[in-house]
Amino acid sequence: MIRLEQLNFHHLFYFWRVAKLGHLTRAARELHTSQSALSAQIRQLEERLGDALFSREGRSLVLTETGQVVLSYAEDIFGLGQEMLGRLVGRSEGMTRLRVGSVATLSRNYQENWIKPLLADPEVLLTLESGVLEDLLGRLVEHQLDVVLANESVPTNPDRPLHCQYLGSQSISLVGPASVWKGRTLHIPEDLDGLEIALPGPRHALRTQFDALCASMGVVPRLRAEIDDMAMLRLIARDSGWLAVLPEVVVQDELRTGILVTVGQSTQLQERFYAITTIRRHRLEALERLLSQPV
């Protein structure tokens, strides 16, 4: 039986990169080594473990059953190594680094409101990035992010153990320019037939709800724009003169200054917010403070 001190973690790292990239040539290029040297080191790992890690199907490398098991552990080993390095970067500057990802369809105002308790903390270094949910979850699993903010939950998956914490929800509003709509009220969706409107894009969780509600009432608004990015939807709502359906937090500043007004609200349309973390994670006090905020 192989003992831990006999395991060559350098070879394991090379296996991990080949498995992640799915291609020997790309892995060799990334690792600045030759394909033959890379193959030789993976063969040594296989000999040490006593089983094949890859099989060839045509020109492709496919993980064997043993390879899949080894990859799942290598993900944790090197993912935690990446997390450690991220922590040390912050600590070398006397800081705690918190790495937050958010889906591109999430309101930046909501994200700012969520992290606001940390903005006055001089010992917290924030790293913020946005993207597609699946890409962000991949980075989360590899410990390159500490938390992902999303407006949809993720299903339970034993191969990708994640914890999805509900943060709260908000009703959706219909907003329009104050110069046209101040003092006026519309019902959603009954009064929207034929009206010019800007909506969240098809990838946004709200869009499915809104389209279904309109279809159930036989209402067909005149769609002028569909926008995934909430920051852009905010600008369109402010500058186009059209009505827009969105969470009020997206245009909180414009509502406060009176550029836009709320024309209608719907309790049938709700945007829900979630914080997604890995189950096996290093617990950060800064993150725990955010997750413990009242809903």
CSV table of C-alpha atoms in Angstrom, one decimal:
chain,number,residue,atom,x,y,z
A,1,MET,CA,0.0,0.0,0.0
A,2,ILE,CA,1.3,3.4,-1.0
A,3,ARG,CA,2.1,5.8,1.9
A,4,LEU,CA,1.4,9.5,1.7
A,5,GLU,CA,5.1,10.4,1.8
A,6,GLN,CA,5.5,8.3,-1.3
A,7,LEU,CA,3.0,10.3,-3.3
A,8,ASN,CA,4.6,12.7,-5.7
A,9,PHE,CA,2.4,15.8,-5.6
A,10,HIS,CA,4.2,17.3,-8.5
A,11,HIS,CA,3.0,14.4,-10.7
A,12,LEU,CA,-0.5,14.8,-9.2
A,13,PHE,CA,-0.5,18.5,-10.1
A,14,TYR,CA,0.4,17.6,-13.7
A,15,PHE,CA,-2.4,15.0,-13.8
A,16,TRP,CA,-4.8,17.6,-12.5
A,17,ARG,CA,-4.0,20.1,-15.2
A,18,VAL,CA,-4.3,17.5,-18.0
A,19,ALA,CA,-7.6,16.3,-16.6
A,20,LYS,CA,-8.9,19.9,-16.3
A,21,LEU,CA,-7.8,20.9,-19.8
A,22,GLY,CA,-8.7,17.6,-21.3
A,23,HIS,CA,-5.8,17.8,-23.7
A,24,LEU,CA,-2.1,16.8,-23.3
A,25,THR,CA,-0.8,19.4,-25.8
A,26,ARG,CA,-2.6,22.4,-24.1
A,27,ALA,CA,-1.5,21.2,-20.6
A,28,ALA,CA,2.1,20.9,-21.8
A,29,ARG,CA,2.0,24.4,-23.2
A,30,GLU,CA,0.5,25.8,-20.0
A,31,LEU,CA,3.1,24.0,-17.8
A,32,HIS,CA,6.0,24.9,-20.1
A,33,THR,CA,7.1,21.3,-20.6
A,34,SER,CA,7.1,18.8,-23.4
A,35,GLN,CA,4.3,16.3,-24.1
A,36,SER,CA,6.6,13.4,-23.7
A,37,ALA,CA,7.8,14.7,-20.3
A,38,LEU,CA,4.2,15.2,-19.2
A,39,SER,CA,3.2,11.8,-20.3
A,40,ALA,CA,6.1,10.2,-18.5
A,41,GLN,CA,5.3,11.9,-15.2
A,42,ILE,CA,1.6,10.8,-15.4
A,43,ARG,CA,2.7,7.3,-16.1
A,44,GLN,CA,4.9,7.4,-13.0
A,45,LEU,CA,1.8,8.5,-11.0
A,46,GLU,CA,-0.2,5.7,-12.5
A,47,GLU,CA,2.5,3.2,-11.6
A,48,ARG,CA,2.6,4.5,-8.0
A,49,LEU,CA,-1.2,4.4,-7.7
A,50,GLY,CA,-1.3,1.0,-9.4
A,51,ASP,CA,-4.1,1.9,-11.9
A,52,ALA,CA,-4.6,3.8,-15.1
A,53,LEU,CA,-5.9,7.3,-14.8
A,54,PHE,CA,-6.7,7.9,-18.5
A,55,SER,CA,-7.8,5.8,-21.4
A,56,ARG,CA,-7.6,6.9,-25.1
A,57,GLU,CA,-10.7,7.2,-27.2
A,58,GLY,CA,-9.5,8.2,-30.6
A,59,ARG,CA,-7.4,11.3,-30.1
A,60,SER,CA,-9.1,12.2,-26.8
A,61,LEU,CA,-8.0,11.4,-23.3
A,62,VAL,CA,-10.8,10.1,-21.1
A,63,LEU,CA,-10.7,9.7,-17.3
A,64,THR,CA,-11.0,6.2,-16.0
A,65,GLU,CA,-13.0,5.4,-13.0
A,66,THR,CA,-9.9,5.7,-10.9
A,67,GLY,CA,-9.0,8.9,-12.7
A,68,GLN,CA,-12.3,10.4,-11.7
A,69,VAL,CA,-11.7,9.6,-8.1
A,70,VAL,CA,-8.2,11.0,-8.1
A,71,LEU,CA,-9.4,14.1,-9.9
A,72,SER,CA,-12.1,14.8,-7.2
A,73,TYR,CA,-9.4,14.8,-4.5
A,74,ALA,CA,-6.9,16.7,-6.6
A,75,GLU,CA,-9.6,19.4,-7.0
A,76,ASP,CA,-9.7,19.8,-3.3
A,77,ILE,CA,-5.9,19.6,-2.8
A,78,PHE,CA,-5.0,22.2,-5.4
A,79,GLY,CA,-8.1,24.3,-5.0
A,80,LEU,CA,-7.3,24.7,-1.3
A,81,GLY,CA,-3.7,25.5,-2.3
A,82,GLN,CA,-5.1,28.4,-4.5
A,83,GLU,CA,-7.3,29.5,-1.6
A,84,MET,CA,-4.3,29.5,0.7
A,85,LEU,CA,-2.2,31.7,-1.7
A,86,GLY,CA,-5.1,34.1,-2.0
A,87,ARG,CA,-5.3,34.4,1.7
A,88,LEU,CA,-1.5,35.0,2.0
A,89,VAL,CA,-1.7,37.7,-0.6
A,90,GLY,CA,-4.1,39.6,1.7
A,91,ARG,CA,-2.3,38.8,4.9
A,92,SER,CA,1.0,40.0,3.5
A,93,GLU,CA,-0.6,43.4,3.3
A,94,GLY,CA,-2.2,43.0,6.8
A,95,MET,CA,-5.6,42.4,5.1
A,96,THR,CA,-8.2,39.7,4.8
A,97,ARG,CA,-9.1,39.1,1.2
A,98,LEU,CA,-12.7,38.3,0.4
A,99,ARG,CA,-13.4,37.2,-3.2
A,100,VAL,CA,-17.0,37.7,-4.3
A,101,GLY,CA,-18.5,36.7,-7.6
A,102,SER,CA,-21.9,37.7,-8.9
A,103,VAL,CA,-23.9,36.7,-11.9
A,104,ALA,CA,-24.0,39.3,-14.6
A,105,THR,CA,-27.7,39.7,-14.4
A,106,LEU,CA,-27.6,40.7,-10.7
A,107,SER,CA,-28.1,44.3,-9.8
A,108,ARG,CA,-24.8,46.0,-8.9
A,109,ASN,CA,-26.7,48.1,-6.4
A,110,TYR,CA,-27.9,45.0,-4.6
A,111,GLN,CA,-24.3,43.7,-4.6
A,112,GLU,CA,-23.0,46.9,-3.2
A,113,ASN,CA,-25.7,47.0,-0.5
A,114,TRP,CA,-24.8,43.4,0.5
A,115,ILE,CA,-21.1,44.1,0.9
A,116,LYS,CA,-21.6,47.6,2.4
A,117,PRO,CA,-20.9,46.5,6.0
A,118,LEU,CA,-17.4,45.7,4.9
A,119,LEU,CA,-16.6,48.9,3.0
A,120,ALA,CA,-15.6,50.7,6.2
A,121,ASP,CA,-13.5,47.8,7.5
A,122,PRO,CA,-9.8,48.8,6.8
A,123,GLU,CA,-8.7,45.1,7.2
A,124,VAL,CA,-10.8,43.7,4.4
A,125,LEU,CA,-9.6,43.6,0.8
A,126,LEU,CA,-12.4,42.9,-1.6
A,127,THR,CA,-12.1,41.2,-5.0
A,128,LEU,CA,-15.3,41.5,-7.0
A,129,GLU,CA,-16.0,39.9,-10.4
A,130,SER,CA,-19.1,39.0,-12.4
A,131,GLY,CA,-19.9,36.4,-15.0
A,132,VAL,CA,-22.1,33.5,-16.1
A,133,LEU,CA,-23.3,31.4,-13.1
A,134,GLU,CA,-21.7,28.1,-14.3
A,135,ASP,CA,-18.3,29.8,-14.8
A,136,LEU,CA,-18.5,31.4,-11.4
A,137,LEU,CA,-19.5,28.1,-9.7
A,138,GLY,CA,-16.5,26.4,-11.4
A,139,ARG,CA,-14.2,29.1,-9.9
A,140,LEU,CA,-15.9,28.6,-6.5
A,141,VAL,CA,-15.4,24.9,-6.5
A,142,GLU,CA,-11.7,25.5,-7.4
A,143,HIS,CA,-11.5,27.8,-4.4
A,144,GLN,CA,-10.8,30.8,-6.6
A,145,LEU,CA,-13.9,32.6,-5.1
A,146,ASP,CA,-15.2,32.6,-1.6
A,147,VAL,CA,-18.9,33.2,-2.4
A,148,VAL,CA,-21.1,33.7,-5.4
A,149,LEU,CA,-24.2,35.9,-5.4
A,150,ALA,CA,-27.0,34.8,-7.7
A,151,ASN,CA,-30.6,35.4,-8.4
A,152,GLU,CA,-31.4,31.7,-8.8
A,153,SER,CA,-30.7,28.7,-6.6
A,154,VAL,CA,-28.5,25.8,-7.6
A,155,PRO,CA,-29.7,22.2,-7.5
A,156,THR,CA,-28.2,19.7,-5.1
A,157,ASN,CA,-25.4,17.8,-6.8
A,158,PRO,CA,-23.3,15.2,-4.8
A,159,ASP,CA,-20.5,15.7,-7.4
A,160,ARG,CA,-20.4,19.4,-6.6
A,161,PRO,CA,-21.3,19.9,-3.0
A,162,LEU,CA,-22.4,23.5,-2.6
A,163,HIS,CA,-24.4,25.4,0.0
A,164,CYS,CA,-27.1,27.8,-1.3
A,165,GLN,CA,-28.3,30.3,1.3
A,166,TYR,CA,-31.4,32.3,0.7
A,167,LEU,CA,-30.7,36.0,1.3
A,168,GLY,CA,-34.1,37.5,0.6
A,169,SER,CA,-36.4,38.7,-2.2
A,170,GLN,CA,-37.9,41.9,-3.5
A,171,SER,CA,-41.0,42.7,-5.6
A,172,ILE,CA,-40.6,44.0,-9.1
A,173,SER,CA,-41.6,47.5,-10.1
A,174,LEU,CA,-42.6,49.3,-13.3
A,175,VAL,CA,-40.7,52.6,-13.5
A,176,GLY,CA,-40.7,55.4,-16.0
A,177,PRO,CA,-39.5,59.0,-16.5
A,178,ALA,CA,-41.0,61.4,-14.0
A,179,SER,CA,-41.6,63.9,-16.8
A,180,VAL,CA,-44.2,61.6,-18.3
A,181,TRP,CA,-45.4,59.3,-15.5
A,182,LYS,CA,-45.3,61.3,-12.3
A,183,GLY,CA,-48.6,60.8,-10.4
A,184,ARG,CA,-49.8,58.0,-12.7
A,185,THR,CA,-50.3,54.4,-11.9
A,186,LEU,CA,-50.5,51.3,-14.1
A,187,HIS,CA,-51.4,47.7,-13.1
A,188,ILE,CA,-48.9,44.9,-14.1
A,189,PRO,CA,-49.6,43.3,-16.5
A,190,GLU,CA,-53.1,44.4,-17.4
A,191,ASP,CA,-52.3,48.0,-18.4
A,192,LEU,CA,-49.1,47.2,-20.4
A,193,ASP,CA,-50.7,46.1,-23.6
A,194,GLY,CA,-49.0,47.9,-26.5
A,195,LEU,CA,-46.8,50.1,-24.3
A,196,GLU,CA,-43.1,50.6,-25.1
A,197,ILE,CA,-41.1,48.7,-22.5
A,198,ALA,CA,-37.6,47.6,-21.6
A,199,LEU,CA,-37.2,44.2,-19.9
A,200,PRO,CA,-34.5,42.0,-18.4
A,201,GLY,CA,-33.0,39.7,-21.0
A,202,PRO,CA,-34.1,36.1,-21.6
A,203,ARG,CA,-31.4,34.7,-19.3
A,204,HIS,CA,-32.8,36.6,-16.3
A,205,ALA,CA,-35.0,34.7,-13.9
A,206,LEU,CA,-37.5,37.6,-13.9
A,207,ARG,CA,-38.1,37.4,-17.6
A,208,THR,CA,-39.7,34.0,-17.5
A,209,GLN,CA,-42.0,35.1,-14.7
A,210,PHE,CA,-43.0,38.3,-16.6
A,211,ASP,CA,-43.6,36.6,-19.9
A,212,ALA,CA,-45.8,33.9,-18.2
A,213,LEU,CA,-47.8,36.6,-16.4
A,214,CYS,CA,-48.4,38.5,-19.6
A,215,ALA,CA,-49.4,35.4,-21.5
A,216,SER,CA,-51.9,34.4,-18.8
A,217,MET,CA,-53.6,37.8,-19.2
A,218,GLY,CA,-53.3,38.0,-23.0
A,219,VAL,CA,-51.2,41.1,-22.7
A,220,VAL,CA,-48.6,42.0,-25.3
A,221,PRO,CA,-46.4,45.0,-24.5
A,222,ARG,CA,-44.3,46.6,-27.2
A,223,LEU,CA,-40.8,45.3,-26.4
A,224,ARG,CA,-38.2,47.9,-27.2
A,225,ALA,CA,-35.1,46.4,-25.4
A,226,GLU,CA,-34.2,43.3,-23.5
A,227,ILE,CA,-31.0,43.6,-21.5
A,228,ASP,CA,-29.2,41.0,-19.3
A,229,ASP,CA,-26.9,43.5,-17.6
A,230,MET,CA,-28.7,45.4,-14.9
A,231,ALA,CA,-26.4,48.4,-15.0
A,232,MET,CA,-27.3,48.8,-18.7
A,233,LEU,CA,-31.0,48.3,-18.0
A,234,ARG,CA,-30.7,51.1,-15.4
A,235,LEU,CA,-29.2,53.4,-18.1
A,236,ILE,CA,-31.9,52.5,-20.6
A,237,ALA,CA,-34.6,53.1,-18.0
A,238,ARG,CA,-33.1,56.5,-17.2
A,239,ASP,CA,-32.4,57.8,-20.7
A,240,SER,CA,-34.8,56.1,-23.1
A,241,GLY,CA,-38.2,57.5,-22.0
A,242,TRP,CA,-39.6,53.9,-22.1
A,243,LEU,CA,-41.1,52.1,-19.2
A,244,ALA,CA,-38.9,49.4,-17.6
A,245,VAL,CA,-39.7,46.3,-15.5
A,246,LEU,CA,-37.0,45.7,-12.9
A,247,PRO,CA,-36.2,45.5,-9.1
A,248,GLU,CA,-36.3,49.0,-7.6
A,249,VAL,CA,-32.8,48.5,-6.1
A,250,VAL,CA,-31.4,48.7,-9.7
A,251,VAL,CA,-32.6,52.4,-10.0
A,252,GLN,CA,-32.6,53.4,-6.3
A,253,ASP,CA,-30.5,56.5,-7.0
A,254,GLU,CA,-32.8,57.7,-9.9
A,255,LEU,CA,-35.9,57.1,-7.8
A,256,ARG,CA,-34.4,59.1,-4.9
A,257,THR,CA,-33.4,62.0,-7.1
A,258,GLY,CA,-36.8,62.0,-8.9
A,259,ILE,CA,-35.5,61.3,-12.4
A,260,LEU,CA,-37.6,58.1,-12.4
A,261,VAL,CA,-40.9,57.3,-10.6
A,262,THR,CA,-42.5,54.0,-9.7
A,263,VAL,CA,-45.6,53.6,-11.9
A,264,GLY,CA,-46.6,50.1,-10.7
A,265,GLN,CA,-45.6,47.1,-8.6
A,266,SER,CA,-46.3,43.4,-8.7
A,267,THR,CA,-46.1,41.0,-5.8
A,268,GLN,CA,-46.5,38.2,-8.3
A,269,LEU,CA,-43.0,38.9,-9.7
A,270,GLN,CA,-40.2,38.4,-7.3
A,271,GLU,CA,-36.4,38.4,-7.6
A,272,ARG,CA,-34.8,36.1,-5.1
A,273,PHE,CA,-31.2,36.4,-4.0
A,274,TYR,CA,-28.8,33.6,-2.9
A,275,ALA,CA,-25.3,33.3,-1.6
A,276,ILE,CA,-23.6,30.2,-2.8
A,277,THR,CA,-20.5,28.7,-1.0
A,278,THR,CA,-18.7,25.4,-0.9
A,279,ILE,CA,-19.5,23.1,1.9
A,280,ARG,CA,-15.9,22.4,2.7
A,281,ARG,CA,-14.4,25.9,3.0
A,282,HIS,CA,-12.1,27.9,5.2
A,283,ARG,CA,-14.5,30.1,7.2
A,284,LEU,CA,-13.8,33.8,6.9
A,285,GLU,CA,-15.1,36.1,9.6
A,286,ALA,CA,-15.8,38.9,7.1
A,287,LEU,CA,-17.9,36.5,5.0
A,288,GLU,CA,-19.7,35.1,8.0
A,289,ARG,CA,-20.7,38.6,9.0
A,290,LEU,CA,-22.4,39.1,5.6
A,291,LEU,CA,-24.1,35.7,5.6
A,292,SER,CA,-25.5,36.4,9.1
A,293,GLN,CA,-27.2,39.7,8.1
A,294,PRO,CA,-31.0,39.6,8.7
A,295,VAL,CA,-33.0,38.8,5.6
